[in-house]
XYZ file of C-alpha atoms in Angstrom:
526
model
C -5.598 66.015 57.061
C -4.205 62.632 56.183
C -2.807 64.091 53.013
C -0.894 66.776 54.914
C 0.613 64.274 57.271
C 1.780 62.180 54.390
C 3.459 65.230 52.834
C 5.183 66.207 56.145
C 6.582 62.712 56.792
C 8.913 62.602 53.700
C 10.189 66.081 54.702
C 11.139 64.884 58.182
C 12.849 61.802 56.824
C 14.809 63.862 54.331
C 16.041 66.205 57.071
C 16.980 63.288 59.325
C 18.946 61.604 56.515
C 20.803 64.809 55.807
C 21.725 65.240 59.458
C 22.878 61.667 59.674
C 25.398 62.253 56.864
C 27.090 65.161 58.762
C 29.855 64.043 61.211
C 29.408 64.729 64.918
C 31.552 67.346 66.664
C 34.806 65.777 67.797
C 36.178 66.428 71.300
C 39.565 68.145 71.906
C 42.337 66.322 70.132
C 45.463 65.101 71.931
C 48.668 66.863 70.813
C 50.560 63.580 70.609
C 48.478 61.659 68.008
C 46.649 62.976 64.933
C 45.085 61.249 61.892
C 46.284 63.059 58.797
C 43.855 61.555 56.180
C 40.075 61.177 55.936
C 38.431 57.774 55.922
C 36.286 56.621 53.022
C 33.470 55.194 55.141
C 33.252 57.385 58.263
C 30.386 55.632 60.010
C 32.146 52.268 60.291
C 35.842 53.209 60.194
C 35.642 55.872 62.928
C 34.245 53.371 65.377
C 36.894 50.847 64.356
C 39.726 53.414 64.714
C 38.506 54.544 68.132
C 38.381 50.944 69.339
C 41.903 50.287 67.983
C 43.336 53.361 69.705
C 41.651 52.523 73.030
C 43.182 49.037 72.985
C 46.708 50.387 72.281
C 46.583 53.526 74.472
C 48.976 52.060 77.086
C 51.731 51.816 74.423
C 50.990 54.385 71.752
C 49.923 57.290 73.977
C 47.219 58.808 76.136
C 44.937 60.051 73.372
C 41.238 59.504 73.916
C 39.874 61.180 70.822
C 40.494 61.474 67.115
C 40.232 64.556 64.998
C 38.403 63.825 61.677
C 38.582 66.565 59.056
C 35.357 67.672 57.354
C 34.527 66.314 53.858
C 35.639 69.550 52.251
C 39.156 68.953 53.557
C 39.422 65.396 52.345
C 41.443 66.177 49.240
C 43.924 68.290 51.160
C 44.246 65.845 54.052
C 45.008 62.943 51.749
C 48.386 64.569 50.950
C 50.874 63.636 53.681
C 52.268 66.641 55.512
C 56.007 67.153 55.915
C 57.023 65.423 59.127
C 58.946 67.545 61.604
C 61.933 66.424 63.605
C 59.640 65.663 66.556
C 56.969 63.543 64.757
C 56.874 60.012 63.356
C 54.439 58.604 60.708
C 52.825 55.306 61.768
C 50.801 53.365 59.071
C 47.492 51.861 60.228
C 45.532 49.409 58.037
C 41.752 49.373 58.512
C 39.180 47.759 56.199
C 41.666 47.462 53.340
C 42.659 51.124 53.511
C 46.041 52.241 54.893
C 45.798 55.320 57.098
C 48.710 57.455 58.368
C 48.908 58.275 62.079
C 51.493 60.800 63.362
C 52.947 60.553 66.860
C 54.960 63.301 68.627
C 58.382 62.423 70.063
C 59.758 64.531 72.924
C 63.114 66.280 72.364
C 66.093 64.519 73.924
C 67.512 65.851 77.190
C 70.243 68.507 77.122
C 73.663 67.028 76.520
C 76.339 67.315 79.229
C 79.791 68.736 78.579
C 82.503 66.167 77.721
C 84.229 66.639 81.086
C 80.967 66.291 83.027
C 79.902 63.308 80.928
C 83.216 61.611 81.669
C 82.814 62.163 85.397
C 79.206 60.909 85.182
C 80.395 57.741 83.463
C 83.111 57.254 86.093
C 80.536 57.760 88.858
C 78.255 55.194 87.221
C 81.048 52.647 86.980
C 82.065 53.205 90.617
C 78.449 52.908 91.726
C 78.074 49.668 89.734
C 81.213 48.278 91.350
C 80.001 49.266 94.807
C 76.607 47.622 94.297
C 78.029 44.547 92.563
C 76.225 45.265 89.309
C 77.905 44.208 86.089
C 78.352 46.537 83.130
C 75.161 46.579 80.955
C 75.216 44.425 77.830
C 74.767 45.800 74.312
C 71.130 44.635 74.299
C 70.465 46.457 77.566
C 72.101 49.594 76.195
C 69.896 49.427 73.040
C 66.780 49.022 75.179
C 67.835 52.035 77.266
C 68.334 54.143 74.117
C 64.931 53.089 72.709
C 63.265 53.913 76.010
C 64.818 57.396 75.918
C 63.037 58.122 72.587
C 59.589 57.738 74.149
C 57.777 60.663 75.799
C 58.673 61.109 79.500
C 55.224 59.896 80.605
C 55.711 56.616 78.745
C 59.319 55.814 79.627
C 59.830 52.772 81.760
C 60.592 54.022 85.256
C 63.675 52.704 87.007
C 62.998 50.518 90.031
C 63.752 52.051 93.394
C 67.420 51.874 94.322
C 68.702 51.652 90.726
C 70.822 54.163 88.824
C 69.701 57.819 89.266
C 69.106 60.357 86.512
C 71.897 62.024 84.545
C 71.466 65.245 86.537
C 71.807 63.403 89.855
C 74.772 61.456 88.571
C 76.394 64.698 87.403
C 75.885 66.259 90.843
C 77.347 63.182 92.522
C 80.299 63.236 90.156
C 81.017 66.932 90.824
C 80.839 66.359 94.584
C 83.139 63.366 94.327
C 85.569 65.401 92.225
C 85.618 68.230 94.796
C 86.246 65.774 97.637
C 89.112 64.237 95.680
C 90.721 67.650 95.110
C 90.381 68.493 98.822
C 92.050 65.224 99.782
C 94.929 65.943 97.403
C 95.425 69.412 98.893
C 95.486 67.927 102.394
C 98.074 65.375 101.308
C 100.205 68.153 99.831
C 100.084 70.066 103.128
C 101.007 66.951 105.086
C 104.045 66.428 102.863
C 105.304 69.910 103.760
C 105.723 68.855 107.373
C 105.268 71.342 110.219
C 102.829 74.118 109.352
C 104.700 77.418 108.938
C 102.615 80.617 109.224
C 103.026 83.208 106.451
C 105.602 85.924 106.973
C 104.158 88.857 108.877
C 106.056 91.245 106.595
C 103.592 90.351 103.830
C 100.591 91.569 105.869
C 100.800 95.307 105.303
C 97.267 96.745 105.060
C 96.728 100.047 103.275
C 94.683 101.592 106.086
C 96.049 102.034 109.614
C 93.939 103.316 112.552
C 94.620 106.896 113.551
C 96.471 106.981 116.902
C 94.348 109.803 118.379
C 90.949 108.504 117.227
C 88.701 106.109 119.095
C 89.093 102.699 117.530
C 86.005 101.184 115.911
C 86.549 97.511 115.011
C 83.751 97.526 112.406
C 85.652 100.119 110.370
C 88.230 97.439 109.579
C 86.301 94.168 110.093
C 82.620 94.737 109.255
C 79.902 92.126 109.304
C 80.811 90.837 112.772
C 79.526 91.861 116.210
C 82.569 92.430 118.427
C 82.621 92.337 122.232
C 85.521 94.232 123.853
C 87.410 93.043 126.918
C 90.769 94.177 128.267
C 93.664 92.452 129.976
C 96.934 93.877 131.261
C 98.588 94.207 127.842
C 95.838 93.446 125.289
C 92.563 94.850 123.965
C 90.635 91.699 123.063
C 87.771 91.882 120.557
C 85.772 88.631 120.589
C 83.142 87.776 118.003
C 79.707 87.429 119.581
C 78.871 83.753 119.320
C 75.878 82.463 117.384
C 76.562 78.785 118.116
C 78.692 76.674 120.448
C 80.676 77.662 123.517
C 83.872 79.682 123.787
C 87.158 78.780 125.427
C 87.677 80.070 128.940
C 90.604 82.192 130.114
C 91.881 83.108 126.645
C 93.246 86.353 128.063
C 95.446 84.286 130.415
C 96.821 82.426 127.397
C 97.730 85.730 125.729
C 99.332 87.101 128.891
C 101.375 83.892 129.282
C 102.749 84.372 125.776
C 103.605 87.973 126.666
C 105.646 86.827 129.672
C 107.591 84.380 127.482
C 108.706 87.254 125.266
C 109.521 89.394 128.266
C 112.105 86.864 129.458
C 114.020 87.115 126.158
C 113.421 90.434 124.343
C 112.068 92.989 126.853
C 113.763 95.908 125.044
C 111.634 95.284 121.924
C 108.238 95.266 123.659
C 106.138 98.402 123.648
C 102.459 99.426 123.642
C 99.210 97.529 123.806
C 98.200 95.016 121.146
C 94.705 94.465 119.735
C 93.590 90.842 119.413
C 90.617 89.751 117.284
C 89.136 86.354 118.128
C 86.705 84.816 115.637
C 84.214 82.291 116.987
C 85.459 79.454 114.748
C 87.580 78.552 111.739
C 84.754 79.197 109.253
C 84.230 82.769 110.456
C 88.002 83.328 110.381
C 88.197 82.282 106.720
C 85.007 84.107 105.739
C 85.770 87.516 107.220
C 89.592 87.767 107.250
C 90.850 88.577 103.710
C 94.432 87.324 104.231
C 93.483 84.131 106.090
C 94.592 80.776 104.708
C 92.917 77.467 105.468
C 96.043 76.027 107.117
C 96.839 79.061 109.336
C 95.735 79.518 112.935
C 96.649 83.191 113.345
C 97.814 86.306 111.473
C 99.840 89.335 112.549
C 99.556 92.913 111.246
C 102.593 94.701 112.718
C 101.811 98.125 111.226
C 98.406 98.026 112.931
C 99.579 96.273 116.080
C 96.932 93.572 115.598
C 96.772 89.780 115.867
C 93.881 87.748 114.453
C 93.093 84.244 115.756
C 90.059 81.974 115.995
C 88.685 80.091 118.969
C 89.150 76.330 119.141
C 88.039 74.982 122.527
C 90.398 72.473 124.101
C 93.518 73.650 122.243
C 94.879 76.449 124.427
C 98.442 75.133 124.240
C 98.462 75.271 120.433
C 96.916 78.756 120.608
C 99.678 79.893 122.962
C 102.382 78.717 120.551
C 101.012 80.432 117.445
C 100.120 83.540 119.440
C 103.689 83.763 120.754
C 104.997 83.491 117.188
C 102.753 86.294 115.904
C 103.317 88.482 118.964
C 107.069 88.252 118.338
C 106.493 89.591 114.824
C 104.470 92.491 116.232
C 107.164 93.636 118.664
C 110.156 92.875 116.441
C 108.884 94.781 113.429
C 107.582 97.681 115.494
C 111.020 97.879 117.100
C 112.705 98.076 113.708
C 110.071 100.432 112.283
C 110.913 102.970 114.989
C 114.509 103.389 113.874
C 115.856 106.324 111.879
C 117.513 104.611 108.941
C 114.516 104.386 106.594
C 114.352 100.589 106.646
C 110.891 99.114 107.191
C 111.603 95.833 108.996
C 114.167 93.556 110.522
C 116.106 91.149 108.255
C 113.828 88.228 107.363
C 116.119 85.511 108.755
C 116.330 87.335 112.103
C 112.605 88.103 112.253
C 111.435 84.561 111.461
C 114.188 82.798 113.404
C 113.381 84.757 116.566
C 109.634 84.080 116.165
C 110.217 80.325 115.812
C 112.636 80.264 118.761
C 110.203 82.018 121.134
C 107.280 79.937 119.869
C 109.289 76.852 120.815
C 110.033 78.300 124.245
C 106.294 78.758 124.806
C 105.767 75.054 124.186
C 107.333 73.757 127.399
C 109.294 76.479 129.091
C 113.092 76.265 128.861
C 112.998 72.670 127.571
C 111.619 73.787 124.236
C 109.293 71.999 121.870
C 109.321 70.537 118.340
C 112.106 72.776 117.036
C 114.314 71.899 119.987
C 113.600 68.235 119.267
C 114.738 68.753 115.660
C 117.906 70.379 116.977
C 118.651 67.254 118.993
C 117.690 64.646 116.397
C 118.201 66.006 112.870
C 121.525 65.274 111.187
C 122.242 68.840 110.039
C 125.625 69.308 108.390
C 127.819 72.110 107.146
C 127.789 72.710 103.424
C 131.031 71.144 102.048
C 131.731 74.270 100.022
C 132.142 76.345 103.217
C 134.450 73.941 105.079
C 137.367 75.853 103.577
C 136.385 79.232 104.931
C 136.595 82.437 102.933
C 138.738 85.461 103.718
C 138.254 86.572 107.311
C 137.824 83.063 108.657
C 140.143 81.716 111.328
C 141.532 79.227 108.786
C 143.098 82.140 106.907
C 145.309 82.943 109.891
C 146.835 79.562 110.623
C 144.023 78.054 112.691
C 142.120 75.587 110.575
C 138.345 75.602 110.903
C 137.323 72.338 112.470
C 135.222 70.172 110.203
C 131.810 69.501 111.733
C 131.066 65.792 112.000
C 127.622 64.967 113.343
C 127.058 61.668 115.117
C 123.308 61.769 114.453
C 121.718 59.204 112.199
C 119.555 59.856 109.176
C 119.903 61.686 105.887
C 122.151 64.740 106.279
C 120.540 68.174 106.086
C 123.060 70.637 104.654
C 122.676 74.217 105.822
C 122.930 77.023 103.291
C 126.144 79.111 103.526
C 125.421 81.908 105.983
C 126.333 84.806 103.687
C 123.880 83.479 101.085
C 121.243 82.681 103.690
C 121.246 86.232 105.096
C 120.430 87.793 101.732
C 116.884 89.050 101.309
C 115.042 86.675 99.008
C 116.569 83.480 100.372
C 113.195 82.472 101.871
C 111.457 82.846 98.518
C 114.214 80.781 96.882
C 113.777 78.049 99.506
C 110.020 78.016 98.957
C 110.630 77.589 95.240
C 112.768 74.504 95.945
C 110.265 73.062 98.423
C 112.677 73.633 101.348
C 110.585 76.025 103.444
C 110.833 74.043 106.674
C 114.595 73.594 106.226
C 114.940 77.364 105.834
C 113.014 78.028 109.064
C 115.067 75.423 110.898
C 118.327 77.127 109.876
C 116.977 80.554 110.913
C 116.022 79.044 114.277
C 119.547 77.612 114.734
C 121.303 80.873 113.894
C 119.158 83.010 116.214
C 119.419 80.420 118.968
C 123.204 80.619 118.728
C 123.203 84.436 118.863
C 120.693 84.772 121.697
C 121.909 81.857 123.810
C 125.156 80.498 122.363
C 126.242 78.652 125.529
C 122.871 76.971 125.937
C 122.412 78.526 129.361
C 120.662 81.568 130.791
C 123.613 83.954 131.099
C 122.437 87.609 130.942
C 125.597 88.528 129.008
C 124.394 86.604 125.968
C 121.170 88.593 125.842
C 123.054 91.822 126.321
C 125.074 91.012 123.194
C 121.919 90.151 121.274
C 120.258 93.377 122.405
C 123.258 95.406 121.239
C 123.235 93.529 117.913
C 119.538 94.279 117.273
C 119.817 97.892 118.404
C 122.699 98.497 116.005
C 120.634 97.055 113.145
C 117.529 99.027 114.154
C 119.066 102.387 115.009
C 122.079 102.430 112.710
C 124.923 104.846 113.344
C 125.043 108.596 113.302
C 126.679 110.110 110.221
C 129.607 112.491 110.848
C 131.201 114.994 108.550
C 134.604 113.463 107.657
C 136.306 116.865 107.469
C 134.961 118.361 110.693
C 133.861 115.318 112.711
C 130.550 116.980 113.584
C 127.212 115.117 113.330
C 125.327 115.645 110.084
C 121.861 117.211 110.482
C 118.900 117.077 108.100
C 116.658 120.011 107.074
C 114.638 119.649 110.285
C 117.749 119.722 112.461
C 117.683 116.018 113.320
C 120.773 113.809 113.279
C 121.135 111.671 110.151
C 121.618 107.938 110.676
C 122.721 105.253 108.253
C 121.973 101.548 108.470
C 124.338 99.162 110.138
C 125.118 96.153 108.013
C 124.642 92.710 109.576
C 128.355 91.975 109.237
C 129.341 95.224 110.925
C 126.803 94.726 113.742
C 128.119 91.175 114.333
C 131.638 92.554 114.610
C 130.597 95.278 117.012
C 128.424 93.122 119.319
C 130.114 89.686 119.098
C 133.608 90.532 117.828
C 133.181 88.402 114.704
C 135.458 89.720 112.001
C 133.153 88.581 109.185
C 130.113 86.461 108.405
C 132.480 83.586 107.579
C 134.005 83.911 111.042
C 130.498 83.902 112.524
C 129.788 80.671 110.605
C 132.969 79.032 111.923
C 132.004 79.828 115.513
C 128.512 78.514 114.954
C 129.789 75.096 113.870
C 132.139 74.910 116.855
C 129.115 75.541 119.083
C 126.999 72.970 117.202
C 129.743 70.324 117.595
C 129.652 70.506 121.403
């Protein structure tokens, strides 16, 4: 028995020694740090390496374990592997043997575009100026670059209140850039002067409601819940409000504008008009395709529609712009009903009449801003027209009196009337940045024709009515050999347009446009 125990004891010791030479199973290795070579004395060096890594974990990484290759892989592991772009080799000396430790470096953040990077840099500089911080030194910049090379978990965090990340700075820079562009656009609009609405002749939609079909507002303006109400002369479609309160008595504002037009151009007014009222400016811009940010209303004469938006507390401004657009509705419908094939009134007459009646809606017969310009602006006759052309009174022995204004300020020279009445003169004025001057001249010319004496004589309006009817209806064509009226294939009388010069001669007894211009300056000099 003793002999057997003595034989079993060496066997147990041999097995225990063999097991002691095999390395223990290592826990999961961290992806950021790996040992690429085997150690010569595992029992002592492993403990030393673990202790070294634990002491430097706050700087070198978060690894808590080391992967040690088995003895069979020692020869292969002793050859250094090719380092990738995201790893760095770090030598580590232990017990006289130099070991190689690889650490993973996170990829740098995505680079910004040059334009965005420039705006980010400008935002940083502005923020530094606002907070009183000086520009970082070269040493501080080097430290910042070195910190960026470390993994995100190990980068030194910025104290609260310091410079934000590049993404936040880029967002701030883009917002600041947008605000700057908006301010520039506002400045450009302010330099124009008085806001002029776009010409109603440009608003010609492709689809027009059928006259004998029940009108459905959502067929033409979907996405909005409309509430219908009716006044004496208008069908008013109001957007159902989601927020805020609406202005009261808007229908009375529209009817007041209607009465202003009735005092001056009753022969042009016909039919009911549809009015669409958006709840606010944002809804107006979102749902109306032709709306501009600086407009308050739009007119669609071929549809007989006016589009506005509600702005509580500004009924007087609403009345002015509504009067302007309502004038376009009636004027162009009046000219569209003629038989000459023309589609609208002359632009200078259409816009001048709209501005004149808008001004009358401002403060009754006293007028508003345009009347104030008439009294204060130093408008002058173009020197090239002081010697009138053929047909002027100066050609028949009576010299045209030179207009000499006593008003102070820089002179505003009016365009020669014959040139001004040509279609396309408004576009030319817009190209020269003289839009407001063009509208002012149109206002002056129509004011002279509708009310040349400055009073309320019905005879003046009778002349203006005859002038517009001649332009709208034209004249019947007669056969020169027989004198009979010419008929078309349907048996209707053929009409031809009346020229502006011929209509002026017929209604006002002006022999030519030059003669009309002479009489205008005599009136302006009173």
